[in-house]
Amino acid sequence: MIKRLVLLGSTGSIGTSTLDVVAEHADELCVVGLAAGSNWQLLARQAAEHRVRDVAIADERFADELERACPPGTRVYRGARGLVELVERADANFVLSAIVGAAGLPATLRAVDLGLDVGLANKESLVVAGSLIVPLARQRGGALLPVDSEHSAVFQAMAGGRRDEVARIYLTASGGPFRTASAAEMREATLEQAMRHPTWSMGPKITIDSATMMNKALEIIEAHWLFDLAADQIGVLVHPESIVHSMVEFRDGSTLAQLGTPDMRLPIQFALTFPRRLPSIAPRLQWSEGCLLRFEPPDFERFPALRLGYEAVRRGGTCGAVLNAANETAVERFRGGDCRFCDIVHMVEDVLSRHAWIAQPSLDELMQRDTWARNEVASWRNGR
Ligand code: NAD
Ligand code: MG
C-alpha cells in the first residue's frame, strides 16, 4: 500500500530531508499535504515539485502570497487552525510531525486522534503532552514511530528482545560544541559558538538545545513516554563520534545498539517504511577503514539541563510542559542577544521550581502552564 504523507514542518531541516527520502522512494511514498510556519516561497516550490494539492501555512500574513505562488487548484489552509484542518482533510494515512516546538502539538494530537500513524520528530509534543498523546494513540490504534535518531535506535534495538526483558537504555549525546569547554567559557559563550554543532546539521533551536544539552533532557522525557521507562532506566552517555545512536541493555546484561552515519535521512526513512528496510541515500559507515568509538558519562555540573530532564520524568504532571515552554522562550531570548548562554538553563530551572504543579493535567491546564512559563521567562531578569 502506498503511504500518503502529510508533512508538518516541510521547510525545515527534517522536512527537507523527508522530501529527499520521499523522492527516492516515489513508488511507495507520496506527499498529500505540506505545512510550514512562514517560508511560503519554499513551501510553494515544494507543493509544485511534489504535486501536492493541500498546503498549510501557520503565519497567515503569507497565506495570500502562498496561494498566488502555488499551482492552480492548490487548497491553502491558514493559521494554526489551518494545520489541524490539513491533517483532517488531506486524505493521509501517515503524518510526519517535524514542526519545531510546542507549535506542533495541536496538529500532532489531531493526527493521533484520527488513528493515523505518526512519525514523530517533534519531540516537544511528547515532552509537553506525552500523558495525553500516548494513551490516545493506544486507544485510537495508530502507531507512534520515533524519528529522533536516539529513539529510532532504541526502537530498533528493542526488537532484539521482549519488552519485559529490557533493563535500561542509554541515550547517546555528541556533547555538542561545549563538550570540552570550561564552565567559565560556557558562561560567556556566543550565539555563533553555540551554533557550531560538531556532528549534526540541524535547525537553529535544536542546535542550541544540543549546546546546553537541554536536547538530551527533552529526549529523556521523550524516551519515558515512547518506551514506558522510569527515570532510572534511562542513562545518558556522551559519545563524540555520533555513530552509536543509542543502546538497549537487556536483563541478561547483553546490550544491543544501532549504528550509522549521523544523517537524519536514515531514521526518517525507517519510520516511513517500518517494518521494512529499503536502500538509503544516506552515506554508509566505512567499517573496513576502522574507527574509534568513545563513551563518557555526562558532566551534570556543566550541563545542569540533564538533571531537569530527570526531574521532569520523576515529578511528571505539568513539568514537561513548563520545562519545554521555558526553554523555547529562553532559547529565543538567547538567539535575540537578550540573555547569556548560561541563563537559558537557569531560567528553565527557576521557572520549573516555581510553577503551580498539577499531577494529571488536562490539555487546557498544560496550555495554561505553557503560557505562564513563557511569560515568566520573557520577563526574567538576572539575579532574581
Ligand atoms: P527547523 O527549524 O529546521 O524547521 C522547523 C519547521 O517547523 C519549519 O518547516 C518551520 O516552517 C516550521 N515551523 C516553525 N514554527 C512553526 C509554527 N509556529 N507553526 C507551524 N510550523 C512551524 O527545525 P528542525 O531541525 O527540522 O527540527 C524539527 C523538529 O525535529 C524539532 O522538534 C526537533 O527537535 C526535531 N529533530 C530534529 C533533528 C534534526 O536533525 N534537525 C533531529 C532530531 C529531532
Ligand atoms: Mg536526537
PDB file of C-alpha atoms and ligand atoms in Angstrom, residues 9-15 35-39 58 83 97-101 103 121-124 147-149 200-206 215 219 264, ligand 1:
ATOM      1  CA  GLY A   9       7.293  21.398   9.021  1.00  0.00           C
ATOM      2  CA  SER A  10       8.262  20.647   5.417  1.00  0.00           C
ATOM      3  CA  THR A  11      10.584  23.648   5.008  1.00  0.00           C
ATOM      4  CA  GLY A  12      12.860  22.755   7.927  1.00  0.00           C
ATOM      5  CA  SER A  13      15.868  20.517   8.295  1.00  0.00           C
ATOM      6  CA  ILE A  14      13.836  17.341   8.957  1.00  0.00           C
ATOM      7  CA  GLY A  15      11.157  18.411   6.465  1.00  0.00           C
ATOM      8  CA  ALA A  35       2.723  22.598   6.237  1.00  0.00           C
ATOM      9  CA  ALA A  36       5.201  25.224   7.367  1.00  0.00           C
ATOM     10  CA  GLY A  37       5.468  28.276   9.587  1.00  0.00           C
ATOM     11  CA  SER A  38       6.249  31.232   7.329  1.00  0.00           C
ATOM     12  CA  ASN A  39       8.577  30.253   4.450  1.00  0.00           C
ATOM     13  CA  ALA A  58       0.824  28.900  10.129  1.00  0.00           C
ATOM     14  CA  LEU A  83      -2.561  22.938  10.223  1.00  0.00           C
ATOM     15  CA  SER A  97       5.444  15.693  12.563  1.00  0.00           C
ATOM     16  CA  ALA A  98       8.538  17.865  12.100  1.00  0.00           C
ATOM     17  CA  ILE A  99       7.480  21.291  13.320  1.00  0.00           C
ATOM     18  CA  VAL A 100       9.784  22.754  15.925  1.00  0.00           C
ATOM     19  CA  GLY A 101       8.388  23.373  19.400  1.00  0.00           C
ATOM     20  CA  ALA A 103       3.521  24.721  17.996  1.00  0.00           C
ATOM     21  CA  ALA A 121      10.429  14.250  15.044  1.00  0.00           C
ATOM     22  CA  ASN A 122       8.658  16.993  17.004  1.00  0.00           C
ATOM     23  CA  LYS A 123       9.808  15.733  20.413  1.00  0.00           C
ATOM     24  CA  GLU A 124       8.397  18.834  22.141  1.00  0.00           C
ATOM     25  CA  VAL A 147      12.194   9.843  14.106  1.00  0.00           C
ATOM     26  CA  ASP A 148      14.620  11.286  16.641  1.00  0.00           C
ATOM     27  CA  SER A 149      17.815   9.312  15.948  1.00  0.00           C
ATOM     28  CA  TRP A 200      24.830  17.075  13.119  1.00  0.00           C
ATOM     29  CA  SER A 201      23.416  19.720  10.788  1.00  0.00           C
ATOM     30  CA  MET A 202      20.017  20.756  12.220  1.00  0.00           C
ATOM     31  CA  GLY A 203      17.599  23.654  12.693  1.00  0.00           C
ATOM     32  CA  PRO A 204      18.677  26.527  14.999  1.00  0.00           C
ATOM     33  CA  LYS A 205      16.537  25.677  18.056  1.00  0.00           C
ATOM     34  CA  ILE A 206      17.672  22.066  18.424  1.00  0.00           C
ATOM     35  CA  ASN A 215      18.045  18.460  23.906  1.00  0.00           C
ATOM     36  CA  GLU A 219      14.963  13.196  24.872  1.00  0.00           C
ATOM     37  CA  MET A 264      18.653  12.002   9.662  1.00  0.00           C
TER      38      MET A 264
HETATM   39  P1  NAD B   1      13.792  23.688  11.627  1.00  0.00           P
HETATM   40  O1  NAD B   1      13.850  24.948  12.372  1.00  0.00           O
HETATM   41  O2  NAD B   1      14.816  23.423  10.584  1.00  0.00           O
HETATM   42  O3  NAD B   1      12.355  23.526  10.928  1.00  0.00           O
HETATM   43  C1  NAD B   1      11.178  23.756  11.636  1.00  0.00           C
HETATM   44  C2  NAD B   1       9.954  23.612  10.756  1.00  0.00           C
HETATM   45  O4  NAD B   1       8.805  23.952  11.548  1.00  0.00           O
HETATM   46  C3  NAD B   1       9.945  24.561   9.559  1.00  0.00           C
HETATM   47  O5  NAD B   1       9.312  23.932   8.470  1.00  0.00           O
HETATM   48  C4  NAD B   1       9.081  25.738  10.047  1.00  0.00           C
HETATM   49  O6  NAD B   1       8.421  26.412   8.999  1.00  0.00           O
HETATM   50  C5  NAD B   1       8.072  25.009  10.906  1.00  0.00           C
HETATM   51  N1  NAD B   1       7.501  25.860  11.941  1.00  0.00           N
HETATM   52  C6  NAD B   1       8.163  26.659  12.825  1.00  0.00           C
HETATM   53  N2  NAD B   1       7.290  27.300  13.625  1.00  0.00           N
HETATM   54  C7  NAD B   1       6.056  26.896  13.236  1.00  0.00           C
HETATM   55  C8  NAD B   1       4.740  27.197  13.671  1.00  0.00           C
HETATM   56  N3  NAD B   1       4.510  28.079  14.677  1.00  0.00           N
HETATM   57  N4  NAD B   1       3.716  26.590  13.065  1.00  0.00           N
HETATM   58  C9  NAD B   1       3.919  25.729  12.055  1.00  0.00           C
HETATM   59  N5  NAD B   1       5.139  25.402  11.595  1.00  0.00           N
HETATM   60  C10 NAD B   1       6.182  25.983  12.181  1.00  0.00           C
HETATM   61  O7  NAD B   1      13.792  22.525  12.721  1.00  0.00           O
HETATM   62  P2  NAD B   1      14.309  21.011  12.572  1.00  0.00           P
HETATM   63  O8  NAD B   1      15.722  20.945  12.926  1.00  0.00           O
HETATM   64  O9  NAD B   1      13.835  20.432  11.279  1.00  0.00           O
HETATM   65  O10 NAD B   1      13.518  20.310  13.782  1.00  0.00           O
HETATM   66  C11 NAD B   1      12.151  19.990  13.699  1.00  0.00           C
HETATM   67  C12 NAD B   1      11.791  19.078  14.856  1.00  0.00           C
HETATM   68  O11 NAD B   1      12.512  17.852  14.720  1.00  0.00           O
HETATM   69  C13 NAD B   1      12.173  19.627  16.225  1.00  0.00           C
HETATM   70  O12 NAD B   1      11.212  19.224  17.168  1.00  0.00           O
HETATM   71  C14 NAD B   1      13.496  18.961  16.514  1.00  0.00           C
HETATM   72  O13 NAD B   1      13.743  18.831  17.895  1.00  0.00           O
HETATM   73  C15 NAD B   1      13.288  17.608  15.866  1.00  0.00           C
HETATM   74  N6  NAD B   1      14.519  16.929  15.481  1.00  0.00           N
HETATM   75  C16 NAD B   1      15.335  17.496  14.556  1.00  0.00           C
HETATM   76  C17 NAD B   1      16.507  16.859  14.183  1.00  0.00           C
HETATM   77  C18 NAD B   1      17.405  17.417  13.100  1.00  0.00           C
HETATM   78  O14 NAD B   1      18.367  16.779  12.724  1.00  0.00           O
HETATM   79  N7  NAD B   1      17.137  18.593  12.569  1.00  0.00           N
HETATM   80  C19 NAD B   1      16.851  15.643  14.777  1.00  0.00           C
HETATM   81  C20 NAD B   1      16.003  15.101  15.726  1.00  0.00           C
HETATM   82  C21 NAD B   1      14.831  15.754  16.068  1.00  0.00           C
END
